[in-house]
Every structure is written in structure tokens, then in C-alpha cells.
Short mmCIF file of C-alpha atoms in Angstrom, two decimals:
data_model
loop_
_atom_site.label_atom_id
_atom_site.label_comp_id
_atom_site.label_asym_id
_atom_site.label_seq_id
_atom_site.Cartn_x
_atom_site.Cartn_y
_atom_site.Cartn_z
CA UNK A 752 60.85 130.96 130.20
CA UNK A 753 62.24 133.00 133.09
CA UNK A 754 63.59 129.34 134.22
CA UNK A 755 63.66 131.00 137.93
CA UNK A 756 59.93 131.82 138.20
CA UNK A 757 58.89 127.50 136.69
CA UNK A 758 61.73 126.12 139.07
CA UNK A 759 59.87 128.25 142.36
CA UNK A 760 56.64 126.87 140.67
CA UNK A 761 57.31 124.05 140.34
CA UNK A 762 59.05 122.74 143.31
CA UNK A 763 57.07 125.38 146.03
CA UNK A 764 54.01 123.43 144.63
CA UNK A 765 55.59 120.06 144.52
CA UNK A 766 56.45 121.27 148.34
CA UNK A 767 53.12 121.15 149.37
CA UNK A 768 52.60 117.58 148.70
CA UNK A 769 55.81 116.47 149.39
CA UNK A 770 54.60 118.51 153.37
CA UNK A 771 51.53 117.02 152.89
CA UNK A 772 53.08 113.99 152.44
CA UNK A 773 55.75 114.43 155.57
CA UNK A 774 52.38 114.41 157.16
CA UNK A 775 50.64 111.29 156.23
CA UNK A 776 53.53 109.36 156.72
CA UNK A 777 54.18 111.39 160.50
CA UNK A 778 50.66 109.76 162.19
CA UNK A 779 51.02 107.18 159.63
CA UNK A 780 53.70 105.57 161.38
CA UNK A 781 52.54 106.25 165.12
CA UNK A 782 49.64 104.76 163.66
CA UNK A 783 51.66 101.43 162.33
CA UNK A 784 54.65 101.48 163.33
CA UNK A 785 57.17 98.73 161.58
CA UNK A 786 54.28 96.04 161.29
CA UNK A 787 53.53 93.74 158.80
CA UNK A 788 50.63 95.67 157.72
CA UNK A 789 52.56 98.45 157.13
CA UNK A 790 55.46 96.68 155.31
CA UNK A 791 52.56 94.96 153.15
CA UNK A 792 50.66 98.15 152.09
CA UNK A 793 54.16 99.86 151.27
CA UNK A 794 54.85 96.56 148.89
CA UNK A 795 50.92 97.22 147.25
CA UNK A 796 51.58 101.46 147.69
CA UNK A 797 55.14 100.58 145.72
CA UNK A 798 54.66 98.20 142.78
CA UNK A 799 52.11 100.24 140.48
CA UNK A 800 54.00 103.80 141.20
CA UNK A 801 56.77 101.58 139.59
CA UNK A 802 55.40 100.53 137.19
CA UNK A 803 53.94 104.35 136.88
CA UNK A 804 57.46 105.32 136.29
CA UNK A 805 57.92 102.85 133.98
CA UNK A 806 54.72 103.03 131.85
CA UNK A 807 54.25 107.29 132.15
CA UNK A 808 56.56 109.32 133.33
CA UNK A 809 60.26 108.77 132.09
CA UNK A 810 61.18 106.97 129.13
CA UNK A 811 57.17 108.55 127.39
CA UNK A 812 57.04 112.03 129.80
CA UNK A 813 60.82 112.84 127.82
CA UNK A 814 59.46 111.25 124.41
CA UNK A 815 56.09 112.92 124.34
CA UNK A 816 57.38 116.49 125.68
CA UNK A 817 59.82 117.28 122.63
CA UNK A 818 57.42 115.53 120.01
CA UNK A 819 54.88 117.86 121.17
CA UNK A 820 57.08 121.10 121.78
CA UNK A 821 57.48 120.40 117.72
CA UNK A 822 54.14 120.24 117.00
CA UNK A 823 53.07 123.06 118.90
CA UNK A 824 55.51 125.52 117.29
CA UNK A 825 55.00 124.09 114.08
CA UNK A 826 51.29 123.67 113.26
CA UNK A 827 50.02 125.24 116.32
CA UNK A 828 47.00 124.13 119.16
CA UNK A 829 45.37 122.16 116.57
CA UNK A 830 48.36 119.82 115.34
CA UNK A 831 49.49 119.79 118.76
CA UNK A 832 45.94 118.30 119.96
CA UNK A 833 45.51 115.88 117.04
CA UNK A 834 48.50 114.20 117.77
CA UNK A 835 48.45 113.82 121.54
CA UNK A 836 45.08 112.39 120.62
CA UNK A 837 46.97 109.83 118.57
CA UNK A 838 48.88 109.05 121.38
CA UNK A 839 45.89 109.05 123.95
CA UNK A 840 43.79 106.57 121.73
CA UNK A 841 46.96 103.70 122.34
CA UNK A 842 47.84 104.83 125.32
CA UNK A 843 44.59 104.32 127.42
CA UNK A 844 43.90 101.15 126.16
CA UNK A 845 47.40 99.37 126.29
CA UNK A 846 47.09 100.81 130.14
CA UNK A 847 43.53 99.35 130.72
CA UNK A 848 44.89 95.95 129.44
CA UNK A 849 48.29 95.72 131.63
CA UNK A 850 46.18 96.62 134.69
CA UNK A 851 44.02 94.16 134.60
CA UNK A 852 46.50 91.84 133.33
CA UNK A 853 47.81 91.91 136.21
CA UNK A 854 45.09 91.97 138.65
CA UNK A 855 44.44 88.64 138.08
CA UNK A 856 48.07 87.19 138.22
CA UNK A 857 48.29 89.19 141.48
CA UNK A 858 49.03 86.59 143.40
CA UNK A 859 51.71 84.73 140.90
CA UNK A 860 53.63 88.07 140.70
CA UNK A 861 54.40 88.96 144.17
CA UNK A 862 55.03 85.14 145.77
CA UNK A 863 58.89 86.34 143.23
CA UNK A 864 58.80 89.23 145.36
CA UNK A 865 57.90 88.85 148.36
CA UNK A 866 57.71 84.66 149.39
CA UNK A 867 58.96 85.28 152.60
CA UNK A 868 55.93 87.87 152.98
CA UNK A 869 53.97 84.04 153.96
CA UNK A 870 56.58 83.31 156.52
CA UNK A 871 53.81 85.64 159.15
CA UNK A 872 50.65 84.73 159.66
CA UNK A 873 48.09 87.01 157.18
CA UNK A 874 51.23 89.32 155.68
CA UNK A 875 51.10 87.49 152.16
CA UNK A 876 47.66 87.35 151.58
CA UNK A 877 47.18 90.90 153.19
CA UNK A 878 50.23 92.09 150.85
CA UNK A 879 47.23 90.29 147.11
CA UNK A 880 44.92 92.02 148.51
CA UNK A 881 46.11 95.39 149.06
CA UNK A 882 48.01 95.78 146.01
CA UNK A 883 44.64 94.16 144.12
CA UNK A 884 43.09 97.96 145.55
CA UNK A 885 46.02 99.99 144.45
CA UNK A 886 46.91 98.60 140.82
CA UNK A 887 44.05 100.64 139.42
CA UNK A 888 45.69 104.37 140.39
CA UNK A 889 48.55 103.24 137.69
CA UNK A 890 45.81 103.30 135.12
CA UNK A 891 44.71 107.21 136.36
CA UNK A 892 48.38 108.52 137.53
CA UNK A 893 49.70 107.37 134.31
CA UNK A 894 47.31 109.67 131.90
CA UNK A 895 48.21 112.03 134.66
CA UNK A 896 51.78 111.80 133.72
CA UNK A 897 50.37 112.29 130.13
CA UNK A 898 48.28 115.35 131.27
CA UNK A 899 50.66 116.74 132.34
CA UNK A 900 52.89 116.56 129.96
CA UNK A 901 50.19 118.29 127.95
CA UNK A 902 50.42 120.74 130.48
CA UNK A 903 54.46 121.11 130.88
CA UNK A 904 54.43 122.01 127.13
CA UNK A 905 52.28 124.94 127.38
CA UNK A 906 54.90 126.01 130.60
CA UNK A 907 51.67 125.67 132.38
CA UNK A 908 53.40 123.80 135.85
CA UNK A 909 51.09 124.56 138.63
CA UNK A 910 48.45 122.16 138.63
CA UNK A 911 50.42 119.37 137.37
CA UNK A 912 52.79 120.20 140.32
CA UNK A 913 49.93 120.19 142.74
CA UNK A 914 48.07 117.37 141.42
CA UNK A 915 49.87 114.63 144.14
CA UNK A 916 48.98 116.17 146.61
CA UNK A 917 45.43 115.22 146.09
CA UNK A 918 46.51 111.94 146.17
CA UNK A 919 48.04 112.39 150.12
CA UNK A 920 45.20 114.81 152.01
CA UNK A 921 42.87 111.62 150.42
CA UNK A 922 45.54 108.88 152.47
CA UNK A 923 45.81 111.21 155.75
CA UNK A 924 41.49 110.98 156.11
CA UNK A 925 41.91 107.01 155.25
CA UNK A 926 44.32 106.99 158.23
CA UNK A 927 42.79 108.69 160.14
CA UNK A 928 39.38 107.41 159.70
CA UNK A 929 40.66 103.15 160.53
CA UNK A 930 40.57 101.79 163.52
CA UNK A 931 43.97 102.14 164.04
CA UNK A 932 45.20 100.00 167.80
CA UNK A 933 47.67 98.25 168.38
CA UNK A 934 45.67 94.52 167.18
CA UNK A 935 46.71 93.19 163.91
CA UNK A 936 43.28 93.01 162.61
CA UNK A 937 42.66 97.06 163.14
CA UNK A 938 45.85 97.86 161.79
CA UNK A 939 44.87 95.21 158.79
CA UNK A 940 41.42 97.34 158.74
CA UNK A 941 43.25 100.53 158.30
CA UNK A 942 45.70 99.87 155.86
CA UNK A 943 43.06 98.60 153.40
CA UNK A 944 41.32 101.89 153.72
CA UNK A 945 44.82 103.59 153.26
CA UNK A 946 44.90 100.91 150.17
CA UNK A 947 40.97 101.77 148.67
CA UNK A 948 42.16 104.96 149.07
CA UNK A 949 44.91 105.73 146.75
CA UNK A 950 42.64 104.33 144.19
CA UNK A 951 40.22 107.31 144.44
CA UNK A 952 43.62 109.47 144.56
CA UNK A 953 44.16 108.65 141.37
CA UNK A 954 40.60 109.38 140.00
CA UNK A 955 40.96 112.60 141.71
CA UNK A 956 44.75 113.76 140.28
CA UNK A 957 43.42 112.11 136.88
CA UNK A 958 40.03 115.13 136.88
CA UNK A 959 41.83 117.94 137.72
CA UNK A 960 44.49 117.89 134.84
CA UNK A 961 41.60 116.53 132.61
CA UNK A 962 39.91 119.54 133.52
CA UNK A 963 43.65 121.67 133.15
CA UNK A 964 43.88 120.40 129.60
CA UNK A 965 41.23 121.64 128.66
CA UNK A 966 41.32 124.90 129.84
CA UNK A 967 44.40 125.50 128.00
CA UNK A 968 42.48 125.10 124.58
CA UNK A 969 43.56 120.89 124.43
CA UNK A 970 40.49 119.38 123.38
CA UNK A 971 41.64 115.74 124.09
CA UNK A 972 39.18 112.23 123.59
CA UNK A 973 38.77 109.02 123.94
CA UNK A 974 39.69 107.73 120.07
CA UNK A 975 40.21 104.28 118.26
CA UNK A 976 43.13 103.04 118.72
CA UNK A 977 45.62 103.53 115.45
CA UNK A 978 49.29 103.40 114.78
CA UNK A 979 49.47 106.40 112.83
CA UNK A 980 53.14 108.36 112.23
CA UNK A 981 52.63 110.53 114.85
CA UNK A 982 51.96 107.26 117.25
CA UNK A 983 55.03 105.23 115.34
CA UNK A 984 57.41 107.97 115.62
CA UNK A 985 56.77 108.07 119.61
CA UNK A 986 57.60 104.51 120.09
CA UNK A 987 60.72 104.25 117.72
CA UNK A 988 61.55 107.50 120.08
CA UNK A 989 60.92 105.98 123.87
CA UNK A 990 61.38 102.23 123.33
CA UNK A 991 64.67 102.54 124.29
CA UNK A 992 64.55 104.98 127.10
CA UNK A 993 61.25 102.00 128.38
CA UNK A 994 63.86 99.14 127.64
CA UNK A 995 66.41 100.93 130.07
CA UNK A 996 63.04 102.19 132.51
CA UNK A 997 62.38 98.28 132.79
CA UNK A 998 65.67 97.36 134.00
CA UNK A 999 65.78 100.32 136.45
CA UNK A 1000 62.41 99.28 137.60
CA UNK A 1001 63.07 95.66 137.69
CA UNK A 1002 65.53 96.76 140.24
CA UNK A 1003 63.01 98.10 142.04
CA UNK A 1004 61.79 95.27 142.38
CA UNK A 1005 64.95 93.37 143.58
CA UNK A 1006 65.19 96.10 146.08
CA UNK A 1007 61.88 95.12 147.26
CA UNK A 1008 63.20 91.53 147.36
CA UNK A 1009 66.45 91.88 149.29
CA UNK A 1010 64.10 93.93 151.83
CA UNK A 1011 61.25 91.49 152.23
CA UNK A 1012 64.49 89.26 152.95
CA UNK A 1013 65.46 91.75 155.40
CA UNK A 1014 62.74 90.92 158.90
CA UNK A 1015 60.16 92.29 159.45
CA UNK A 1016 59.42 96.30 159.66
CA UNK A 1017 62.77 96.03 156.97
CA UNK A 1018 60.69 97.71 153.90
CA UNK A 1019 58.80 100.16 156.37
CA UNK A 1020 62.69 101.67 157.24
CA UNK A 1021 63.77 102.10 153.91
CA UNK A 1022 60.24 103.55 152.70
CA UNK A 1023 60.44 106.24 155.58
CA UNK A 1024 63.93 106.94 154.30
CA UNK A 1025 63.54 107.24 150.56
CA UNK A 1026 60.43 109.30 151.67
CA UNK A 1027 62.91 112.00 152.73
CA UNK A 1028 65.69 111.81 150.26
CA UNK A 1029 63.13 111.97 148.13
CA UNK A 1030 61.92 115.38 149.34
CA UNK A 1031 64.25 117.14 147.47
CA UNK A 1032 65.41 115.48 144.18
CA UNK A 1033 61.09 115.57 144.08
CA UNK A 1034 60.62 119.49 144.17
CA UNK A 1035 64.21 120.57 143.24
CA UNK A 1036 65.69 117.26 140.74
CA UNK A 1037 61.89 116.67 139.63
CA UNK A 1038 61.24 120.41 139.19
CA UNK A 1039 64.57 121.78 136.95
CA UNK A 1040 64.16 118.39 134.54
CA UNK A 1041 60.69 119.39 134.17
CA UNK A 1042 61.19 123.47 133.64
CA UNK A 1043 64.53 122.16 131.26
CA UNK A 1044 62.77 119.69 129.02
CA UNK A 1045 60.41 121.50 126.78
CA UNK A 1046 62.97 125.40 127.02
CA UNK A 1047 65.88 122.96 125.60
CA UNK A 1048 64.18 120.63 122.76
CA UNK A 1049 63.14 124.44 121.23
CA UNK A 1050 66.60 125.81 121.80
CA UNK A 1051 67.79 122.89 119.42
CA UNK A 1052 65.27 122.79 117.29
CA UNK A 1053 65.65 126.59 116.28
CA UNK A 1054 69.15 125.26 116.01
CA UNK A 1055 70.81 127.69 119.42
CA UNK A 1056 72.93 124.85 121.23
CA UNK A 1057 74.36 127.26 123.32
CA UNK A 1058 71.07 128.99 124.71
CA UNK A 1059 71.14 125.17 125.23
CA UNK A 1060 73.44 125.09 126.94
CA UNK A 1061 72.86 127.76 129.12
CA UNK A 1062 69.81 126.58 130.74
CA UNK A 1063 71.53 123.36 131.37
CA UNK A 1064 74.02 125.24 132.97
CA UNK A 1065 72.19 127.63 135.14
CA UNK A 1066 69.69 123.98 135.61
CA UNK A 1067 72.86 122.44 136.95
CA UNK A 1068 73.92 126.09 139.24
CA UNK A 1069 70.47 126.26 141.29
CA UNK A 1070 70.36 121.77 141.24
CA UNK A 1071 74.16 122.51 143.64
CA UNK A 1072 72.75 125.24 145.02
CA UNK A 1073 69.78 124.15 146.66
CA UNK A 1074 71.34 120.23 147.04
CA UNK A 1075 74.25 120.50 148.56
CA UNK A 1076 73.23 121.89 151.60
CA UNK A 1077 69.85 119.13 151.56
CA UNK A 1078 72.97 116.55 150.72
CA UNK A 1079 74.91 117.65 154.13
CA UNK A 1080 71.72 118.44 156.78
CA UNK A 1081 70.23 115.16 156.03
CA UNK A 1082 73.53 113.31 156.65
CA UNK A 1083 74.59 114.86 159.70
CA UNK A 1084 71.51 115.67 161.47
CA UNK A 1085 69.40 112.23 159.85
CA UNK A 1086 69.25 110.82 163.09
CA UNK A 1087 67.08 113.71 165.12
CA UNK A 1088 64.97 115.06 161.81
CA UNK A 1089 64.19 111.10 161.52
CA UNK A 1090 62.98 110.27 165.04
CA UNK A 1091 61.39 114.23 165.07
CA UNK A 1092 59.18 113.08 161.96
CA UNK A 1093 58.37 109.48 162.50
CA UNK A 1094 59.01 108.44 166.09
CA UNK A 1095 56.44 107.36 168.47
CA UNK A 1096 53.16 105.51 169.19
CA UNK A 1097 54.69 102.40 167.38
CA UNK A 1098 57.14 103.84 165.43
CA UNK A 1099 60.02 103.08 168.29
CA UNK A 1100 63.10 104.57 169.15
CA UNK A 1101 65.12 102.12 167.78
CA UNK A 1102 63.78 102.07 164.28
CA UNK A 1103 64.91 105.53 164.57
CA UNK A 1104 68.14 103.87 164.75
CA UNK A 1105 67.89 102.09 161.52
CA UNK A 1106 66.10 105.01 159.40
CA UNK A 1107 68.41 108.01 159.71
CA UNK A 1108 71.88 105.74 159.51
CA UNK A 1109 69.96 104.30 155.63
CA UNK A 1110 69.53 107.86 155.83
CA UNK A 1111 73.01 109.17 156.41
CA UNK A 1112 74.36 106.62 153.21
CA UNK A 1113 71.50 107.15 151.06
CA UNK A 1114 71.82 111.25 150.69
CA UNK A 1115 75.77 110.74 150.09
CA UNK A 1116 74.04 110.27 146.66
CA UNK A 1117 71.61 113.20 145.85
CA UNK A 1118 73.48 115.40 144.45
CA UNK A 1119 73.91 113.11 141.35
CA UNK A 1120 70.39 111.91 141.45
CA UNK A 1121 69.09 115.84 140.65
CA UNK A 1122 72.16 116.01 138.43
CA UNK A 1123 71.07 113.49 136.54
CA UNK A 1124 68.05 114.80 135.94
CA UNK A 1125 70.11 117.95 134.84
CA UNK A 1126 71.83 116.16 132.11
CA UNK A 1127 69.38 113.75 130.58
CA UNK A 1128 67.65 116.34 128.45
CA UNK A 1129 69.81 117.44 127.18
CA UNK A 1130 69.62 113.77 125.63
CA UNK A 1131 66.31 113.38 124.90
CA UNK A 1132 66.35 116.99 123.47
CA UNK A 1133 68.14 115.95 120.68
CA UNK A 1134 65.73 112.64 120.18
CA UNK A 1135 68.71 110.30 122.11
CA UNK A 1136 67.25 108.28 124.20
CA UNK A 1137 69.87 105.41 123.67
CA UNK A 1138 72.40 107.14 125.36
CA UNK A 1139 70.72 106.96 128.90
CA UNK A 1140 69.32 103.93 128.39
CA UNK A 1141 72.80 101.83 128.32
CA UNK A 1142 74.24 103.16 131.37
CA UNK A 1143 71.74 103.34 133.22
CA UNK A 1144 71.36 99.36 131.96
CA UNK A 1145 74.96 98.74 132.65
CA UNK A 1146 75.12 100.27 135.95
CA UNK A 1147 71.65 98.95 137.47
CA UNK A 1148 72.90 95.38 136.39
CA UNK A 1149 75.78 95.60 137.99
CA UNK A 1150 73.52 97.24 141.37
CA UNK A 1151 71.58 94.06 141.72
CA UNK A 1152 74.74 92.02 141.32
CA UNK A 1153 76.35 94.38 144.37
CA UNK A 1154 73.53 93.81 146.36
CA UNK A 1155 73.71 90.56 145.98
CA UNK A 1156 77.54 90.12 147.43
CA UNK A 1157 77.07 93.13 150.04
CA UNK A 1158 73.72 92.29 151.77
CA UNK A 1159 75.11 89.68 153.54
CA UNK A 1160 78.24 91.77 155.12
CA UNK A 1161 76.38 95.04 154.96
CA UNK A 1162 72.56 94.02 155.89
CA UNK A 1163 70.04 96.68 155.58
CA UNK A 1164 73.06 99.03 154.61
CA UNK A 1165 73.51 97.17 151.59
CA UNK A 1166 70.43 98.75 149.34
CA UNK A 1167 71.14 102.73 150.15
CA UNK A 1168 75.46 101.81 149.75
CA UNK A 1169 74.98 100.85 146.76
CA UNK A 1170 72.04 103.09 145.48
CA UNK A 1171 74.38 106.33 145.88
CA UNK A 1172 77.55 104.87 144.72
CA UNK A 1173 75.62 103.73 141.33
CA UNK A 1174 73.96 107.83 141.28
CA UNK A 1175 77.14 108.80 141.15
CA UNK A 1176 78.71 106.43 138.43
CA UNK A 1177 75.49 107.55 136.13
CA UNK A 1178 75.91 111.14 136.42
CA UNK A 1179 79.66 110.65 135.52
CA UNK A 1180 79.36 108.69 132.61
CA UNK A 1181 76.05 110.70 131.47
CA UNK A 1182 78.08 113.64 132.10
CA UNK A 1183 81.58 112.79 130.35
CA UNK A 1184 79.41 112.09 127.37
CA UNK A 1185 78.42 115.23 126.61
CA UNK A 1186 81.52 116.54 126.70
CA UNK A 1187 82.80 114.44 124.26
CA UNK A 1188 79.80 115.64 121.82
CA UNK A 1189 80.01 118.76 122.37
CA UNK A 1190 76.91 119.83 124.19
CA UNK A 1191 77.64 120.51 127.65
CA UNK A 1192 80.93 121.65 129.25
CA UNK A 1193 81.16 123.45 132.49
CA UNK A 1194 81.68 127.13 132.09
CA UNK A 1195 84.27 128.98 134.33
CA UNK A 1196 81.81 131.29 136.14
CA UNK A 1197 79.95 127.53 137.30
CA UNK A 1198 83.11 126.01 138.36
CA UNK A 1199 83.49 129.20 140.25
CA UNK A 1200 80.12 129.05 141.39
CA UNK A 1201 79.81 125.44 142.81
CA UNK A 1202 83.26 125.69 144.83
CA UNK A 1203 81.62 128.43 146.46
CA UNK A 1204 78.82 126.58 147.13
CA UNK A 1205 80.62 123.89 148.52
CA UNK A 1206 82.14 125.56 150.44
CA UNK A 1207 79.29 127.28 152.54
CA UNK A 1208 77.50 123.75 152.49
CA UNK A 1209 81.08 122.36 154.14
CA UNK A 1210 80.92 125.12 156.98
CA UNK A 1211 76.84 124.56 156.84
CA UNK A 1212 77.71 121.49 157.86
CA UNK A 1213 80.15 121.44 160.66
CA UNK A 1214 77.60 124.11 162.68
CA UNK A 1215 75.20 121.60 162.29
CA UNK A 1216 77.38 118.82 164.05
CA UNK A 1217 78.14 120.89 167.17
CA UNK A 1218 74.47 121.61 167.31
CA UNK A 1219 73.46 118.68 167.09
CA UNK A 1220 75.70 117.80 170.74
CA UNK A 1221 74.55 120.20 171.83
CA UNK A 1222 71.29 119.88 171.85
CA UNK A 1223 71.68 116.57 173.10
CA UNK A 1224 68.85 114.74 174.93
CA UNK A 1225 66.60 117.35 173.12
CA UNK A 1226 65.82 114.87 170.06
CA UNK A 1227 65.05 112.02 172.57
CA UNK A 1228 62.51 113.88 174.75
CA UNK A 1229 58.77 114.07 174.07
CA UNK A 1230 57.19 115.58 170.82
CA UNK A 1231 57.38 119.46 171.52
CA UNK A 1232 60.47 118.82 172.10
CA UNK A 1233 61.96 116.71 169.17
CA UNK A 1234 59.73 119.38 167.38
CA UNK A 1235 61.64 123.05 168.53
CA UNK A 1236 64.80 120.83 168.37
CA UNK A 1237 64.48 119.58 164.39
CA UNK A 1238 63.01 124.04 164.37
CA UNK A 1239 66.42 125.01 165.44
CA UNK A 1240 68.56 123.25 162.81
CA UNK A 1241 66.88 122.94 160.26
CA UNK A 1242 66.25 127.65 160.49
CA UNK A 1243 70.27 127.09 161.48
CA UNK A 1244 71.26 125.47 158.66
CA UNK A 1245 69.44 127.79 156.40
CA UNK A 1246 70.58 130.51 157.71
CA UNK A 1247 74.44 129.75 158.12
CA UNK A 1248 73.94 128.17 154.90
CA UNK A 1249 72.61 130.64 151.81
CA UNK A 1250 74.36 133.68 154.32
CA UNK A 1251 77.85 132.54 153.59
CA UNK A 1252 77.17 131.31 149.93
CA UNK A 1253 75.50 135.76 149.63
CA UNK A 1254 78.27 136.59 150.88
CA UNK A 1255 80.79 134.64 149.25
CA UNK A 1256 79.27 134.79 146.23
CA UNK A 1257 77.87 131.09 145.89
CA UNK A 1258 74.25 132.83 145.37
CA UNK A 1259 73.29 134.66 141.50
CA UNK A 1260 71.35 137.21 143.32
CA UNK A 1261 70.04 138.70 140.48
CA UNK A 1262 67.96 134.62 139.67
CA UNK A 1263 67.06 134.55 143.71
CA UNK A 1264 65.14 138.04 143.53
CA UNK A 1265 63.36 137.22 140.66
CA UNK A 1266 61.98 134.39 142.97
CA UNK A 1267 59.89 137.30 144.74
CA UNK A 1268 59.13 139.63 142.00
CA UNK A 1269 56.17 139.83 140.02
CA UNK A 1270 56.44 138.48 136.30
CA UNK A 1271 57.30 140.69 133.52
CA UNK A 1272 55.18 140.98 130.60
CA UNK A 1273 57.20 138.51 128.99
CA UNK A 1274 57.62 136.08 131.75
CA UNK A 1275 53.10 136.10 131.19
CA UNK A 1276 52.99 132.98 129.01
CA UNK A 1277 54.17 131.04 131.97
CA UNK A 1278 51.53 132.29 134.87
CA UNK A 1279 48.58 131.96 132.78
CA UNK A 1280 46.19 129.10 134.25
CA UNK A 1281 48.29 128.43 137.76
#
């Protein structure tokens, strides 16, 4: 598998989904603004995604992919299919029970998190109603994560990377179909359409991935749940990581808990800032983690530790090449970017200013977020899920305490500050432990490359700082002016950074050219099905 080519496939299709996601948010911000209806929808949209990351992505995927890859290598498609069916037979009813349970207890559960919404007439009730519409999304999107694990193990990355685009398409249609306007009842009707669209989007993603798995030769079925040795092996492997993920998701619930107490619109402002932060994280970090886990697992299975280490070093290089410019660009030009994307209609300049400041702080942790995605496969591929778990538990428990202490002082800005610091602590501890065990160290060529990438990024940041000042009132003008200003910032930043990095040796030119080269015959498995 060509790592650069795989990341190009995953990242490119993830970008399609993210662009659609921003189109959705740009339309939604102008129609809904930082209203209580938008806050209620963001709660309803966040909760099933929190539980999705708990039950499907992360712990489950990191345990399932190495085991599936091992069976595929040793027993072929038949053994891998049998293993998948054993897991699916237990996974499906478990998700169904959880979904039904939360539908029943939803009012009490939300009262624990967003009780302050009851102070605004109708806001709490709307949040409960919307979350009951969206929560079944958990069932379908968790199955999508399972099917994506199968496809990624087969190095068929395209469908899994594109599937989220379907959700954004359906949501855009729902927003435009709603009545809009400034009336609270009209806004409530619009977010009801959006909540139903989340559920429908999950069904569409599931159908697409199910069909892709069948085309890949893996014929899945919903059988009777049985605790087979394969199921027990996976449960034992992922249980510690699930516990850690549970701690992390609790911290996310606390994030919502804190935001709901910071006044109307706070959750919406935080949501839009995080959307921009998640763009490079999803395109770069998730793509890297997805691409390298099967490769590292196979290298370790063959006892080729040096190959596994080299894969991580190359992933580290690509991560920083793409993440450093995103970090400095988003931090230096946070307000203009937020204003260009979201400001207008019911989303005011004051909302943009708050969201921009949150974003400027949040992205300072972006390199660490991405590097955690690069380092954790080094543990998971060796069936060590406990170490990342213990680190995550300690750091995230400390983050909750820190937010309780800092919110009275920093207000809304406490949340992104604590999040960024926690990400760097997580990365440093993972990196140190891998080094102590002899599994991964930064080779000399990588240190040299990183220094040159940092120099190019600092130069770009300085140019963008002065360019922003030169453009002056462009970002407070009309939509067209803001769009032109944003295009100038993005275009100038890309030219300065990549041009400088190319000249001073911050880019592996052969890897860069691979993205624009047709796959060679030995790369064919990566291209099949894409």
C-alpha cells in the first residue's frame, strides 16, 4: 500500500464531505443564528455522535481492524467473513438495546446535561424532542463504522471516506426545506426537519457501505448472537479502550454541560469553532490513522518492526507537513475566516468575534490532536490498548477538573484552552512511552524535515498577519468582499508555505508527486473498488 496515495484518497473524499458540511453550516448559521433552536439542535446532533465515538469509532475500530487483517492474511476471505459475522451478530442487538433505552430515558438524561435550557421557555422540551429524532442515528452510523473497518482492512478507502457526505447533503435539503425566518416557531420547525434528516442520513450511509462490502466479496448477515472465541477476543481487546473512550465521552458531555451554562448561543459558537478545527483533524489525522493501522498491523504480524516504525515516521512527516500551516493560518486569521463563512442573517458580527477567539485558541492543539492519531496505531497494532487508555483517563479527568476551576475566570475560553493543553499532554506521553519501548523514535531525516516545515509555517503566519491588516475592512463588508478576502488569505498562505517548504526541503518531493501519478500495478489493490 502506498501511504501517500491512501491518504490522498481518504483525505480527498473526506474533504468533499467537509466542504458539504461547511455549506450546511453556512446556510444554517444564517437561517438559525445563535438561537435557542440552534443550540437545541446542536445538543441533539452532538449526543448520538458522542456515543458513536464510544461504541463504534476509536476503541472498536482499533481492535477490529488488526483482528480482521490477521484473519484475512492467515485464513483468507472466508475466515475474515466468518469473524465479521460473529462480531455483527453481537454488535447489532447491543446497539439496538442502547438506542431503545436512551429513547425512554431521554428527558432525564438531558436534564443532567442541559438543565439550564429549562430557563428558556420551550428550549429544553425542543432539545428532548430533537434528540429522540436523532438518536437512532447512533445505530446506523455505528454499523457504518463497522463496515468501514472491513473496507479499510481491504484497503478500499473511498466509500467509507465519502459516506459522511450523504448526511450533509440530506441536512442541506432539510435546512432549505424549512420555513426559516426570525420567528421561534419557524426556527423550531426547521431544526425538526434537520433532526429527521440526521436519522435518514444514517440509513443512507449504512446502505452505501453495506453494498460496498458485498461488492468486496464479504457477505455479511445478521445472525444469532453468540459469544464465540472471536467475539471474546475482540471484547477483551477493546474493553479497556472502551472504558477510556467512556471517560472521554463523559468529558464531552461535561463540555456540553459547561456550554449550556454560558448563555444562549454559547454551544452554537463553540460548535462552529470546532467545525473548523475538525476540518484538518478529519482530513489529515483520521486519514493517517485509518491508512496506517492495517499496514502497521501486517508489518508487526510479519515481525518487521522496522517497517512499522518507518510507516509511522512517514505518517508523522505528512501529518506535520499538512497540519502546521493549518494551525498557524487558522490561529492568525480566525476571525476573518469565521466571518467569511458564517456571518450574515441571524449570525451577527459579535457572534463571529467570539467564535473566532475560541477557534484561535482551539487550533493551537491541532498538531497534537493529529499526532495522537499517528501514534496510537503503534499501540493498537501491538494489541496494547491499555496504555493509551490510562493516559486518556488521567488527562481527561484532569481536564474536567480544570474546566470547573477556570470557567469562572476565563468563561467560554476555558473550554478550548483546556482542550488544547490536554491534547499536547496526550501526545507527549504517548511519544515518550513508544520511545522508551523502542517502538518509535524520530529519525534524523525527520527532525531535519520538521525544522524546515516549521520555518515555512512561521514565514506563512507572518505574511498572513500583515495581509489581514492590509485587507482592513474587507472582512466586515458584504458576502462577496469577505469571500474574496478569504480566497486571498487561503491562496497566499498555500503559495507561501508550500513554495517555501519545497525550496528549503520541507517536502518529500517523491511522495508529493505520487499524489498526481497513476497507480503502478503493485498499487492496484488500493485502487480496486475506488
